[in-house]
CSV table of C-alpha atoms in Angstrom, one decimal:
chain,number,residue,atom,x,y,z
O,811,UNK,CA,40.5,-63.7,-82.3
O,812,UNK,CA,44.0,-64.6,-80.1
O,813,UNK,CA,45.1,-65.8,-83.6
O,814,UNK,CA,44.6,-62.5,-85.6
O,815,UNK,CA,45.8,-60.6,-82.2
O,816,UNK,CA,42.2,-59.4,-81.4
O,817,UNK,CA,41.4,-59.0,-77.5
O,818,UNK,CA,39.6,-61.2,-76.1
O,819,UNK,CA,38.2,-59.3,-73.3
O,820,UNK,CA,36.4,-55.9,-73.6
O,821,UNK,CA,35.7,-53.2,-70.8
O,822,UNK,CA,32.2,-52.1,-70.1
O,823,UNK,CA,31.0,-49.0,-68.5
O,824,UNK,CA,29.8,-49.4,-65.0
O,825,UNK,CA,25.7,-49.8,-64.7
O,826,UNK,CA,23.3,-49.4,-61.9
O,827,UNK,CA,21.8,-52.8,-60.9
O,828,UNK,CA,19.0,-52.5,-58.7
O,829,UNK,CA,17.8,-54.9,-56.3
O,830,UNK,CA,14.2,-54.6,-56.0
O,831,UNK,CA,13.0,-54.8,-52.3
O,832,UNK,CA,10.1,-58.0,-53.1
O,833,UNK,CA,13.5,-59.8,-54.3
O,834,UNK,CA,13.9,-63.4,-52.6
O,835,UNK,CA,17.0,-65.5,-51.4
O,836,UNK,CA,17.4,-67.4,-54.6
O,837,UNK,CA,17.0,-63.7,-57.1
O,838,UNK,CA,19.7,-62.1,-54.7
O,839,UNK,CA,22.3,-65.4,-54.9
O,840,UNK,CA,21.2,-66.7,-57.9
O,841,UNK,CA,19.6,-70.6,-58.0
O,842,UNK,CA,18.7,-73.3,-60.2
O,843,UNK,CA,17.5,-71.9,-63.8
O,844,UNK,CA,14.0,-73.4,-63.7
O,845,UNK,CA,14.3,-73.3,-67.9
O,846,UNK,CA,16.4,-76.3,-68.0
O,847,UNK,CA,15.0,-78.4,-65.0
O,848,UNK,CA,12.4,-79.9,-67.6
O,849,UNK,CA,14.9,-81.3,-70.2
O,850,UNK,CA,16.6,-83.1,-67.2
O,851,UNK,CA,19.6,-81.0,-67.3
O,852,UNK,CA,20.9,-78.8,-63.9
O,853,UNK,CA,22.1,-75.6,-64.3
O,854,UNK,CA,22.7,-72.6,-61.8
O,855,UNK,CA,21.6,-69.2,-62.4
O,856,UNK,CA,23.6,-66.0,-61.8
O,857,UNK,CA,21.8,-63.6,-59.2
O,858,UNK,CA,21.8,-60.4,-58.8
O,859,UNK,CA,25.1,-59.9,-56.0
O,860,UNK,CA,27.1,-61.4,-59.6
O,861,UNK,CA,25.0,-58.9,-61.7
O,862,UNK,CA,26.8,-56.4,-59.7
O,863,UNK,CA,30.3,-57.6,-60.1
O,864,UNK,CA,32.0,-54.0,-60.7
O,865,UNK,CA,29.1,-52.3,-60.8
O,866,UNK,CA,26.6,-49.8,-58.2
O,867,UNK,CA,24.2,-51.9,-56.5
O,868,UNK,CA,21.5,-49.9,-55.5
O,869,UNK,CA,19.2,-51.0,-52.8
O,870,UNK,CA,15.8,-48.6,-51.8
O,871,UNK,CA,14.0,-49.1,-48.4
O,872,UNK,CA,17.4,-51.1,-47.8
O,873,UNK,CA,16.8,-51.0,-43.7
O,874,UNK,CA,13.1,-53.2,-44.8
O,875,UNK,CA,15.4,-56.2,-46.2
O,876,UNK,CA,14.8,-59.2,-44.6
O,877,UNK,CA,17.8,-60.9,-42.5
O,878,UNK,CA,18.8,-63.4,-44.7
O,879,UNK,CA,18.8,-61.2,-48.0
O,880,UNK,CA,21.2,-58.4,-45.9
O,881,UNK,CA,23.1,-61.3,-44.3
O,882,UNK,CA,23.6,-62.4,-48.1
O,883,UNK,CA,24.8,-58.8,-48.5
O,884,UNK,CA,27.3,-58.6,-45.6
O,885,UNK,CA,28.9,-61.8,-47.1
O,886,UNK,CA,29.3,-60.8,-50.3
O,887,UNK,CA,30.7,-57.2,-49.5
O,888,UNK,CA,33.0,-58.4,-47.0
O,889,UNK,CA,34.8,-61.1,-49.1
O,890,UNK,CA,33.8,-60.1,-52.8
O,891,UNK,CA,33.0,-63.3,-54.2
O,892,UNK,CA,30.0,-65.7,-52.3
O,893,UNK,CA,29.9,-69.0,-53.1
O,894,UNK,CA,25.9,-70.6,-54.1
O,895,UNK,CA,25.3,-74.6,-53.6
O,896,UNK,CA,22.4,-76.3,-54.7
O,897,UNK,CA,22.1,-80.6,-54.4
O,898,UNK,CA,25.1,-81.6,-56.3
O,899,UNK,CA,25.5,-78.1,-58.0
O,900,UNK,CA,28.2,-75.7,-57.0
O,901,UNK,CA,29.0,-72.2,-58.4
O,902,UNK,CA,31.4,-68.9,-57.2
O,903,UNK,CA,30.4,-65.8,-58.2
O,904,UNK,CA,32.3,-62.4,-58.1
O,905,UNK,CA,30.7,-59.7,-56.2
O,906,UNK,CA,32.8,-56.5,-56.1
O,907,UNK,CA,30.2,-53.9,-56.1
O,908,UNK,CA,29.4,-50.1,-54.8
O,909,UNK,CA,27.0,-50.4,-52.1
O,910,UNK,CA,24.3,-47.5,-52.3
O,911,UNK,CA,21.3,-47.2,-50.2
O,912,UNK,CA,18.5,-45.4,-49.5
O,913,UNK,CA,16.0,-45.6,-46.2
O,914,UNK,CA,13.6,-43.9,-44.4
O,915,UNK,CA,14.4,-43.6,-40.6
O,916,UNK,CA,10.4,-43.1,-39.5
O,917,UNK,CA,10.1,-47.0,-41.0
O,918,UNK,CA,12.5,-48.5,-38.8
O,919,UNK,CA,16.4,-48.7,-37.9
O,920,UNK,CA,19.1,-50.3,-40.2
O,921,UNK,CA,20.9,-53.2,-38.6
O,922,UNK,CA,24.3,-52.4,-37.3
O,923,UNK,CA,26.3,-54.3,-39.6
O,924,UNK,CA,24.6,-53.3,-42.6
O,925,UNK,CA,25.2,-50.0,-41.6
O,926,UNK,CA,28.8,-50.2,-41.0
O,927,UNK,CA,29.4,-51.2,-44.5
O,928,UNK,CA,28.3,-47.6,-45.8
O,929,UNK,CA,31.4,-45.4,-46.0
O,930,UNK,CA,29.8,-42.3,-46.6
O,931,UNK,CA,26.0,-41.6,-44.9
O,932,UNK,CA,24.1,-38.2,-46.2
O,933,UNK,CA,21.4,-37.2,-44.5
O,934,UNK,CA,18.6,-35.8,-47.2
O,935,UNK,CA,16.3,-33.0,-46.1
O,936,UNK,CA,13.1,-31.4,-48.0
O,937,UNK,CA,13.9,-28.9,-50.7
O,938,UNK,CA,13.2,-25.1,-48.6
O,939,UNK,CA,13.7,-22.5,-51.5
O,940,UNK,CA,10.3,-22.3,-53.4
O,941,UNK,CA,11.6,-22.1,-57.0
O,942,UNK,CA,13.7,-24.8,-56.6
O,943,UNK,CA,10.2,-27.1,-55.5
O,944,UNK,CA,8.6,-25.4,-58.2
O,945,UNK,CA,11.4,-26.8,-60.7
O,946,UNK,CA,10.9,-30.3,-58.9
O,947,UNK,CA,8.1,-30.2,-59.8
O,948,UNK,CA,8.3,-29.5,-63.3
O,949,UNK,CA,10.9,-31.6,-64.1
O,950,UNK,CA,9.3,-34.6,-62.8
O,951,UNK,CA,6.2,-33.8,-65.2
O,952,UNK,CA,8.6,-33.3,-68.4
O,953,UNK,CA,10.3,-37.1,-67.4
O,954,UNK,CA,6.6,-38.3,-67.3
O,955,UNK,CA,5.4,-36.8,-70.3
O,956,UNK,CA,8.3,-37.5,-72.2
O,957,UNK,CA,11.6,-39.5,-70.8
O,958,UNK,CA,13.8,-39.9,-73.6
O,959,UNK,CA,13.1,-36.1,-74.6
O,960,UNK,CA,14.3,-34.8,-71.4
O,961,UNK,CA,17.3,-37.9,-70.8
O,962,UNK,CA,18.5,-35.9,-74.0
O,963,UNK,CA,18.1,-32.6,-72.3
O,964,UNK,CA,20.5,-33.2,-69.8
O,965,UNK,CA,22.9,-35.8,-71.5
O,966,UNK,CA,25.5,-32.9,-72.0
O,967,UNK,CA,25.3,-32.3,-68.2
O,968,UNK,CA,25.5,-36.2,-67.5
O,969,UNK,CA,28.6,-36.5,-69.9
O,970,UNK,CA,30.5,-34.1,-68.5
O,971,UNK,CA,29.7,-35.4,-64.7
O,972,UNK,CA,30.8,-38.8,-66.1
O,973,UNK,CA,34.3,-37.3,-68.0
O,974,UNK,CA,35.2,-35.7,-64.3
O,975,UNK,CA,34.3,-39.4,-62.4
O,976,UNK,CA,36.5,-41.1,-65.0
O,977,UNK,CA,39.1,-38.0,-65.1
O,978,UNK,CA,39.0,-38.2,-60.5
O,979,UNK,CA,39.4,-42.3,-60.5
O,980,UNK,CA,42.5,-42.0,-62.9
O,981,UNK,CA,44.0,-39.5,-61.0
O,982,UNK,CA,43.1,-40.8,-57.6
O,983,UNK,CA,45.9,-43.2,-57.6
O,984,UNK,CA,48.3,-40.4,-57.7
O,985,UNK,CA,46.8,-38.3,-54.7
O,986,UNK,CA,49.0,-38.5,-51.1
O,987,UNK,CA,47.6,-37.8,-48.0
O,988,UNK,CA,50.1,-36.0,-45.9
O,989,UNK,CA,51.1,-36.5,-42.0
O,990,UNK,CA,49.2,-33.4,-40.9
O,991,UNK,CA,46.4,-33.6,-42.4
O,992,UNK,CA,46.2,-37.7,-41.1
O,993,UNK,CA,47.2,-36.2,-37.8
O,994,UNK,CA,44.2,-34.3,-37.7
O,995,UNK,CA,41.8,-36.6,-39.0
O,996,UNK,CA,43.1,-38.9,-36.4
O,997,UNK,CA,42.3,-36.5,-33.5
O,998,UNK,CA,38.9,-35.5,-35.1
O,999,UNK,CA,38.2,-39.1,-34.8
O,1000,UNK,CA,39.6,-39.6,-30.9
O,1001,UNK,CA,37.4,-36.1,-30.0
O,1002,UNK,CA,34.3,-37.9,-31.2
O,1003,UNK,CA,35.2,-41.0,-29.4
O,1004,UNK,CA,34.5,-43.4,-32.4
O,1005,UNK,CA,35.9,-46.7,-32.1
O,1006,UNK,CA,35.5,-48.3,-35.4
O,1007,UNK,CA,38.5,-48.5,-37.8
O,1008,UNK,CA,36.1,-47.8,-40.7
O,1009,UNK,CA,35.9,-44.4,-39.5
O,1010,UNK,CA,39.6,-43.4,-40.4
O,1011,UNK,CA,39.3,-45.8,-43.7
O,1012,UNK,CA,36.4,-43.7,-44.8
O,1013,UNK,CA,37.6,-40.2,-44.1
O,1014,UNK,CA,41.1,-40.6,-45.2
O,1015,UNK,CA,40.2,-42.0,-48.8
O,1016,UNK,CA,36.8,-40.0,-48.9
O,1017,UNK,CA,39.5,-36.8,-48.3
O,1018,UNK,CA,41.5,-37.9,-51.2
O,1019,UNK,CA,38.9,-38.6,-53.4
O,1020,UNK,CA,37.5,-35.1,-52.8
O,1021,UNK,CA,41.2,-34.1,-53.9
O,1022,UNK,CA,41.6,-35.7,-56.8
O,1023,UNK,CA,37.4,-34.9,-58.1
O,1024,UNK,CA,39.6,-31.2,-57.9
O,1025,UNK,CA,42.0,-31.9,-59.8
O,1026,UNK,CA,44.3,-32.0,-57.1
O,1027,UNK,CA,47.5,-35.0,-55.9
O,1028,UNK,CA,47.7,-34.3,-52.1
O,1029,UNK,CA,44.8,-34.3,-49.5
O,1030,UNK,CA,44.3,-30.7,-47.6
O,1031,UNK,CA,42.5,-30.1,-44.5
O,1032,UNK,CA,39.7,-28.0,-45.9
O,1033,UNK,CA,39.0,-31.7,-48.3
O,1034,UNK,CA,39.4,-33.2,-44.8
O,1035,UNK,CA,36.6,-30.5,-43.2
O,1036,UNK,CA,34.1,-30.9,-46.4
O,1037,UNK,CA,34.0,-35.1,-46.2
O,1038,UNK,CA,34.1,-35.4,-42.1
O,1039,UNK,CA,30.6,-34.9,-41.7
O,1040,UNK,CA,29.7,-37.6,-44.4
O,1041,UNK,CA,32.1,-39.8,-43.1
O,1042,UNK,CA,32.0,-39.7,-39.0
O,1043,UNK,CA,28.7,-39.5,-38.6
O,1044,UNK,CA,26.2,-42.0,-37.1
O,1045,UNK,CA,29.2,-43.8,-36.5
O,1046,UNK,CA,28.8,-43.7,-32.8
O,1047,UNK,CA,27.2,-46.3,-30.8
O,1048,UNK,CA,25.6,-45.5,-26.8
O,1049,UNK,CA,25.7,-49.9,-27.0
O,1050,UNK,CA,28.9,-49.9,-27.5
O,1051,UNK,CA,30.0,-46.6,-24.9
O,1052,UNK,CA,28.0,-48.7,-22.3
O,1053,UNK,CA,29.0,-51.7,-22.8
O,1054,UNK,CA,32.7,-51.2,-22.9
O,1055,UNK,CA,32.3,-49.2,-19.8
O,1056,UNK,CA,30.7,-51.9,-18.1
O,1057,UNK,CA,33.5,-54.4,-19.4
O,1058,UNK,CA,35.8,-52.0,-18.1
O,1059,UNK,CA,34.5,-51.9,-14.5
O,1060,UNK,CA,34.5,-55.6,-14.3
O,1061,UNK,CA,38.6,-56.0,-15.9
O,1062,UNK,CA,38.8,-53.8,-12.7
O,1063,UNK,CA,36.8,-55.9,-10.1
O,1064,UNK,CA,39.2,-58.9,-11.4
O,1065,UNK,CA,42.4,-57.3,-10.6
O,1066,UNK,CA,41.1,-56.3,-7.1
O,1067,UNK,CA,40.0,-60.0,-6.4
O,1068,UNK,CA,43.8,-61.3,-7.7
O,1069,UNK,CA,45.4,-59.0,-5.6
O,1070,UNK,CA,43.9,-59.9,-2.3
O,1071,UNK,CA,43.6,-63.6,-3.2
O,1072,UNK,CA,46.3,-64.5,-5.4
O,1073,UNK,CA,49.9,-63.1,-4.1
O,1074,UNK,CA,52.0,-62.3,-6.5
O,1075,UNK,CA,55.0,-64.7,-7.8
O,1076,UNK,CA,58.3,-64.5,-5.5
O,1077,UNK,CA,60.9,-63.0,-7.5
O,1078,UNK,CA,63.3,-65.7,-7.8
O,1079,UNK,CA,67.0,-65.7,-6.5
């Protein structure tokens, strides 16, 4: 192929890759391939963090993970490769993936970290209008009866919604966000006493990607008031309130105890 000037390399579009929530250590990280462990040869296996190199990785019931599989998670996320060793075996994987998530608070609380490492949280309530149940409702019987009849249904809907994601993402990198509106994000942010830096990361880029979704290359403050809610909240922390309180009241206690043991240095002549 390089010799008749054919690419080598091809894009793909983006796939959901799901991790299922029975999944162990060695199915999330990948491990040795047990197919080639009777020929005597060793050979890793990819797992399912590489699977999602560039891709959505979609975990359900994500706060029921167990430690090590969201510690695996955190790793991967925060430095987008991981690194798998097994005896004598040694492999690096690439793992630059959309994190999506889905939980339900009444079956316990998502761990802090994992949490901090969703941008964008959406709280989702029961449907309330009748019809709209009603259409739930059938929907979900015409999927069952037939699936590929109604994927075909709505593939003019779905290719459209795709055409606008690809249309936003290639104009996103053209979209500014301008000194007022980051003025006022920054102030929304400092009213709601939020300390961490993800907060302004999230609502500044979560602004402009609501911007360029509409077509738009600058940021306003009505994109700003429609992705704040998304983006700021659970972000707050009554651990963290307390505890930097408390931290704060003993920096204090210190000083006292220097200033009426310790004298202060002689200015020199």
């Amino acid at each position: 192929k390089f010799a008749e000037g054919q690419p080598l390399t091809h894009s793909e579009p983006a796939r959901l890759v799901e991790l299922p929530l029975n999944a162990q250590l060695d199915d999330v990280v990948g491990g040795l391939d047990e197919r080639v462990t009777d020929s005597d040869r060793m050979r890793l296996r990819r797992g399912i963090l590489s699977h999602a190199d560039n891709n959505i990785l979609f975990v359900d019931e994500i706060n029921l993970l167990s430690d090590e599989i969201i510690n695996a998670i955190l790793d991967a996320a925060a430095a987008g490769t991981y690194t798998v060793r097994r005896g004598p075996l040694t492999a690096t994987y690439r793992s630059r993936f959309i994190l999506v998530g889905s939980m339900n608070p009444e079956e316990g609380n998502l761990r802090p970290q994992i949490m901090d490492r969703f941008g964008l949280r959406v709280i989702v309530r029961g449907l309330t209008d009748r019809q709209e149940r009603l259409e739930a409702y059938r929907r979900v019987r015409a999927y069952r009866h037939n699936p590929r009849r109604t994927i075909a249904e709505y593939a003019p809907d779905t290719s459209l919604a795709r055409d606008e994601i690809i249309h936003a993402r290639n104009v996103l990198k053209q979209v500014d966000l301008p000194e007022d509106v980051a003025r006022a994000g920054l102030d929304l942010i400092d009213a709601l006493s939020i300390d961490s830096l993800r907060a302004e990361i999230t609502l500044f880029e979560a602004a402009r990607a609501y911007a360029a979704a509409d077509n738009r290359t600058a940021a306003t403050l009505d994109d700003l008031r429609i992705v704040a809610p998304m983006a700021l909240r659970l972000r707050r922390s009554s651990f963290m309130t307390s505890y930097i309180q408390t931290q704060g009241n003993e920096e204090q206690e210190i000083h006292q105890a220097l200033s009426s043991t310790i004298s202060p240095p002689q200015d020199q002549p």
